[in-house]
Structures are given as C-alpha cells and as structure tokens.
Amino acid sequence: LKEFSTRNEGNAIIVNTSYIIPAVKSSLDMEYSIRKGGLINAVMHLTPTGEAVSNMFRFGIRFEMPEGFENIEYYGRGPHENYADRCSSALLGIYRQTVDEQFHPYVRPQETGTHSDLRWWRIKNTAGWGICISSDGPFNASALHYSQEDLDEGSVKHNTHPEELVTSPYTWICIDSRQMGLGCENSWGRLPLEKHMIKHDERSFLFTIKPTGLN
C-alpha cells in the first residue's frame, strides 16, 4: 500500500488507495465512493510499468464473506460453470443456487465455479440479507468455500484430491471484469485462443456493491 486517503464529496465519502505490485510490475489504484444506505461504487485501474510480464489469468477483486452466506442468485450464464471459451451450453437466465453447488470435484483441485456474462450477482444468508454486485458491462463471478491458494498449489503439484481439501465455513468471492479462457482444445495442455487471453495492459473495472434485503 503506497497511499490511502479519504474525503467528503457531496453525500458520499470517497476512499482512494494506491498500491505497488512488484510481482506483476504494475501499480493499482482503487477508488470507493460510499453513499448513504451502504451503496459502494468502486473503480480499479491497473497501470503496468512497461516491463514485459506474462498474460493475466483474471482482472478483478477477491474478498471473503462471513460464515452463513450460502445462497447465490444471478442473472447470467448457467446453471453449470462457464468460461470465455466454454459457455455455449450455458444459457442466459436467472439462477438460484448454493455455494456448495459451485465446486466441481475434479480429480486434481483447480479453478472451478465461475459464471460469465453476468448482469447482476447476489449472495445472501438464510435470512435473505446480503449484497448485490453489478457493473457497467457483463462480468464474471464465483463463490466457493475454498481460496485460490487451496485449489492451486503453484508450479509444483502434489496430486492432491478434492477429499483432502479443508472446507472453510467462510465464502471466497471473486468478481472479475475478465478471466482468461481454459484452452485445452487438444483435450489437454494447449493455451486458450488469442481472443480469450488477457494481455497485461492498462485496464479499468467499475463495479457497484449494494446491500440487498428479502426481495
């Protein structure tokens, strides 16, 4: 974290943060506009330094919800997981599911549970309270009881299986403006087509988080 500041602007409080991310040779600026009733408008802006960096897996945010937020609703592609190059069988619609239903037990734990082309996405507790996320264009989201670190051991794999994972009572949320495709057109190993890759370029993502009640 390089910089943190707040200011009042009309009926909103503006929070600005600025980060240096050495691992990907970039800086990241975040601005949160927090309004009465809990509405948050957020903008994230990535600026590369110009040094050569590999393509990105995804561009967005990740956060953790407290225990008990187990129900998701969304308007986007479903009901099964889908990605930029694996979505033709996932139809646009309004779906209601649980967080447990998002995890697919692949032989080796890996990325799973993403839904693409979302217009809005909600997560609620059993009482019906939660948050609703939207953006100025279609976006991706996922909700799991595992973090990315749980699902991906890194470059060295130890042939972990799903039953070896420790399920968290909390819910990990990923909200992305884009996520790279899965590739594997040869059934295994091949990278996604160029149009489904994410170049390490300057880019922005605008999204809104608002409280949602029983309706």
Short mmCIF file of C-alpha atoms in Angstrom, two decimals:
data_model
loop_
_atom_site.label_atom_id
_atom_site.label_comp_id
_atom_site.label_asym_id
_atom_site.label_seq_id
_atom_site.Cartn_x
_atom_site.Cartn_y
_atom_site.Cartn_z
CA LEU A 1 0.00 0.00 0.00
CA LYS A 2 1.54 3.29 -1.14
CA GLU A 3 -1.22 5.78 -0.43
CA PHE A 4 -4.52 5.97 1.46
CA SER A 5 -6.83 8.99 1.64
CA THR A 6 -10.45 9.92 2.32
CA ARG A 7 -12.60 12.96 1.56
CA ASN A 8 -16.21 14.09 1.70
CA GLU A 9 -17.82 14.80 -1.66
CA GLY A 10 -21.48 15.79 -1.58
CA ASN A 11 -23.41 12.95 0.06
CA ALA A 12 -20.58 10.45 -0.36
CA ILE A 13 -17.29 9.58 1.31
CA ILE A 14 -14.52 8.87 -1.21
CA VAL A 15 -11.75 6.45 -0.27
CA ASN A 16 -8.67 6.31 -2.50
CA THR A 17 -5.93 3.70 -2.26
CA SER A 18 -2.84 3.17 -4.37
CA TYR A 19 -0.73 0.02 -4.48
CA ILE A 20 2.57 -1.05 -5.99
CA ILE A 21 2.54 -4.69 -7.14
CA PRO A 22 6.14 -5.72 -7.82
CA ALA A 23 5.24 -9.30 -8.82
CA VAL A 24 3.46 -8.07 -11.95
CA LYS A 25 5.40 -4.83 -12.49
CA SER A 26 2.30 -2.66 -12.03
CA SER A 27 0.52 -0.11 -9.90
CA LEU A 28 -3.14 -0.40 -8.92
CA ASP A 29 -5.42 2.48 -7.94
CA MET A 30 -8.74 1.86 -6.21
CA GLU A 31 -11.48 4.41 -5.55
CA TYR A 32 -14.53 3.65 -3.41
CA SER A 33 -17.48 6.03 -3.31
CA ILE A 34 -19.54 5.11 -0.23
CA ARG A 35 -23.06 6.52 -0.09
CA LYS A 36 -25.95 6.59 2.35
CA GLY A 37 -27.56 3.18 2.79
CA GLY A 38 -24.32 1.29 2.17
CA LEU A 39 -24.10 1.65 -1.63
CA ILE A 40 -20.47 1.44 -2.82
CA ASN A 41 -19.33 2.43 -6.31
CA ALA A 42 -15.79 1.18 -6.94
CA VAL A 43 -13.28 1.71 -9.72
CA MET A 44 -9.99 -0.17 -10.04
CA HIS A 45 -7.32 0.92 -12.51
CA LEU A 46 -4.20 -1.10 -13.38
CA THR A 47 -1.15 0.66 -14.83
CA PRO A 48 1.79 -1.51 -15.99
CA THR A 49 5.31 -0.08 -15.79
CA GLY A 50 6.05 -1.23 -19.32
CA GLU A 51 8.28 -4.15 -18.37
CA ALA A 52 7.50 -7.47 -20.01
CA VAL A 53 5.01 -9.52 -17.96
CA SER A 54 3.11 -12.67 -18.91
CA ASN A 55 -0.61 -12.62 -19.69
CA MET A 56 -3.10 -12.28 -16.84
CA PHE A 57 -5.35 -15.06 -15.54
CA ARG A 58 -8.06 -12.63 -14.46
CA PHE A 59 -8.64 -8.97 -13.64
CA GLY A 60 -10.88 -8.18 -10.69
CA ILE A 61 -11.14 -8.41 -6.91
CA ARG A 62 -11.39 -11.15 -4.31
CA PHE A 63 -12.88 -10.94 -0.82
CA GLU A 64 -14.23 -13.18 1.91
CA MET A 65 -17.81 -13.25 3.21
CA PRO A 66 -18.64 -14.24 6.82
CA GLU A 67 -20.00 -17.64 7.75
CA GLY A 68 -23.63 -18.21 6.80
CA PHE A 69 -23.75 -16.60 3.34
CA GLU A 70 -24.64 -19.73 1.42
CA ASN A 71 -27.17 -18.69 -1.23
CA ILE A 72 -26.39 -17.07 -4.57
CA GLU A 73 -28.67 -15.62 -7.23
CA TYR A 74 -27.51 -14.26 -10.56
CA TYR A 75 -28.61 -13.14 -13.98
CA GLY A 76 -26.04 -14.55 -16.39
CA ARG A 77 -24.89 -17.83 -17.89
CA GLY A 78 -25.69 -21.05 -16.02
CA PRO A 79 -26.54 -23.29 -14.38
CA HIS A 80 -23.14 -25.03 -14.69
CA GLU A 81 -19.75 -23.32 -14.52
CA ASN A 82 -18.73 -21.49 -17.70
CA TYR A 83 -15.82 -19.51 -19.08
CA ALA A 84 -14.97 -17.33 -22.08
CA ASP A 85 -14.28 -20.37 -24.29
CA ARG A 86 -16.60 -22.82 -22.52
CA CYS A 87 -20.01 -21.15 -22.45
CA SER A 88 -22.08 -22.17 -25.50
CA SER A 89 -24.10 -24.69 -23.45
CA ALA A 90 -24.68 -22.23 -20.58
CA LEU A 91 -27.81 -20.21 -21.28
CA LEU A 92 -28.55 -16.70 -20.05
CA GLY A 93 -31.14 -16.73 -17.29
CA ILE A 94 -31.83 -16.07 -13.63
CA TYR A 95 -30.47 -18.85 -11.41
CA ARG A 96 -30.63 -19.62 -7.68
CA GLN A 97 -28.01 -21.96 -6.24
CA THR A 98 -25.95 -22.67 -3.13
CA VAL A 99 -22.25 -22.09 -2.61
CA ASP A 100 -21.70 -25.84 -2.13
CA GLU A 101 -23.10 -26.43 -5.64
CA GLN A 102 -20.38 -24.25 -7.20
CA PHE A 103 -17.45 -26.61 -6.54
CA HIS A 104 -16.77 -29.33 -9.09
CA PRO A 105 -14.62 -32.18 -7.69
CA TYR A 106 -12.06 -32.51 -10.48
CA VAL A 107 -9.54 -35.30 -9.87
CA ARG A 108 -7.00 -32.59 -9.01
CA PRO A 109 -8.45 -29.44 -7.36
CA GLN A 110 -8.36 -26.45 -9.70
CA GLU A 111 -10.24 -23.35 -10.85
CA THR A 112 -13.98 -24.01 -10.78
CA GLY A 113 -17.39 -22.43 -10.28
CA THR A 114 -17.15 -19.28 -12.40
CA HIS A 115 -20.24 -17.85 -14.14
CA SER A 116 -19.78 -15.44 -17.04
CA ASP A 117 -21.80 -12.73 -18.81
CA LEU A 118 -23.35 -11.65 -15.51
CA ARG A 119 -25.66 -8.64 -15.33
CA TRP A 120 -26.02 -8.88 -11.55
CA TRP A 121 -24.93 -11.31 -8.86
CA ARG A 122 -26.13 -11.68 -5.25
CA ILE A 123 -25.03 -13.62 -2.22
CA LYS A 124 -27.36 -13.94 0.79
CA ASN A 125 -27.63 -15.61 4.15
CA THR A 126 -30.58 -17.78 5.18
CA ALA A 127 -32.44 -14.70 6.45
CA GLY A 128 -32.31 -13.19 2.97
CA TRP A 129 -29.80 -10.43 3.67
CA GLY A 130 -26.66 -9.93 1.62
CA ILE A 131 -25.06 -7.92 -1.15
CA CYS A 132 -25.75 -7.42 -4.84
CA ILE A 133 -22.92 -6.74 -7.29
CA SER A 134 -23.34 -5.18 -10.72
CA SER A 135 -21.12 -3.45 -13.27
CA ASP A 136 -21.30 -1.21 -16.33
CA GLY A 137 -20.98 -4.30 -18.54
CA PRO A 138 -21.10 -8.12 -18.31
CA PHE A 139 -18.71 -9.56 -15.71
CA ASN A 140 -17.73 -12.87 -14.08
CA ALA A 141 -18.15 -14.10 -10.51
CA SER A 142 -17.64 -17.17 -8.37
CA ALA A 143 -18.33 -18.20 -4.77
CA LEU A 144 -16.52 -21.11 -3.12
CA HIS A 145 -15.63 -22.46 0.30
CA TYR A 146 -12.01 -22.60 -0.90
CA SER A 147 -9.47 -19.90 -1.73
CA GLN A 148 -7.42 -19.90 -4.94
CA GLU A 149 -4.44 -20.97 -2.84
CA ASP A 150 -6.41 -24.04 -1.69
CA LEU A 151 -7.16 -25.03 -5.29
CA ASP A 152 -3.79 -24.27 -6.88
CA GLU A 153 -0.58 -25.50 -5.27
CA GLY A 154 1.56 -23.50 -7.70
CA SER A 155 4.05 -24.76 -10.25
CA VAL A 156 4.83 -27.92 -8.24
CA LYS A 157 1.83 -30.26 -7.93
CA HIS A 158 1.43 -32.99 -5.31
CA ASN A 159 -1.56 -34.78 -6.84
CA THR A 160 -3.93 -33.52 -4.16
CA HIS A 161 -7.52 -34.76 -4.45
CA PRO A 162 -10.77 -32.96 -3.51
CA GLU A 163 -11.35 -35.02 -0.37
CA GLU A 164 -8.03 -33.72 1.00
CA LEU A 165 -9.20 -30.10 0.92
CA VAL A 166 -10.35 -28.44 4.15
CA THR A 167 -13.71 -26.74 3.58
CA SER A 168 -13.88 -23.24 5.01
CA PRO A 169 -17.06 -22.04 6.75
CA TYR A 170 -16.47 -18.70 5.01
CA THR A 171 -17.15 -17.93 1.36
CA TRP A 172 -14.48 -16.69 -1.05
CA ILE A 173 -15.88 -14.33 -3.69
CA CYS A 174 -14.18 -13.46 -6.98
CA ILE A 175 -15.56 -10.63 -9.10
CA ASP A 176 -13.78 -10.18 -12.45
CA SER A 177 -14.20 -7.93 -15.43
CA ARG A 178 -12.43 -10.63 -17.46
CA GLN A 179 -10.98 -14.07 -16.96
CA MET A 180 -8.85 -15.94 -19.47
CA GLY A 181 -10.28 -18.97 -21.27
CA LEU A 182 -9.49 -22.54 -20.30
CA GLY A 183 -7.90 -23.59 -23.59
CA CYS A 184 -7.18 -27.33 -23.97
CA GLU A 185 -8.63 -27.57 -27.50
CA ASN A 186 -6.41 -30.64 -27.85
CA SER A 187 -8.14 -32.02 -24.71
CA TRP A 188 -5.15 -31.15 -22.53
CA GLY A 189 -2.31 -28.66 -22.29
CA ARG A 190 -2.97 -26.15 -25.07
CA LEU A 191 -3.35 -22.49 -24.13
CA PRO A 192 -6.57 -20.58 -24.95
CA LEU A 193 -7.03 -18.93 -28.32
CA GLU A 194 -5.59 -15.42 -28.55
CA LYS A 195 -9.03 -13.80 -28.30
CA HIS A 196 -9.55 -15.49 -24.93
CA MET A 197 -6.23 -14.34 -23.43
CA ILE A 198 -5.84 -11.22 -21.26
CA LYS A 199 -2.88 -9.06 -22.17
CA HIS A 200 -1.04 -7.33 -19.33
CA ASP A 201 -2.23 -3.91 -20.43
CA GLU A 202 -3.60 -0.81 -18.74
CA ARG A 203 -7.21 -1.55 -17.83
CA SER A 204 -10.08 -0.49 -15.56
CA PHE A 205 -13.03 -2.19 -13.90
CA LEU A 206 -16.06 -0.37 -12.46
CA PHE A 207 -18.49 -2.22 -10.20
CA THR A 208 -21.18 -1.50 -7.61
CA ILE A 209 -21.85 -3.25 -4.30
CA LYS A 210 -25.14 -2.60 -2.58
CA PRO A 211 -26.94 -4.19 0.37
CA THR A 212 -29.87 -6.40 -0.56
CA GLY A 213 -32.78 -7.48 1.63
CA LEU A 214 -35.50 -10.04 1.45
CA ASN A 215 -36.76 -9.09 -2.03
#
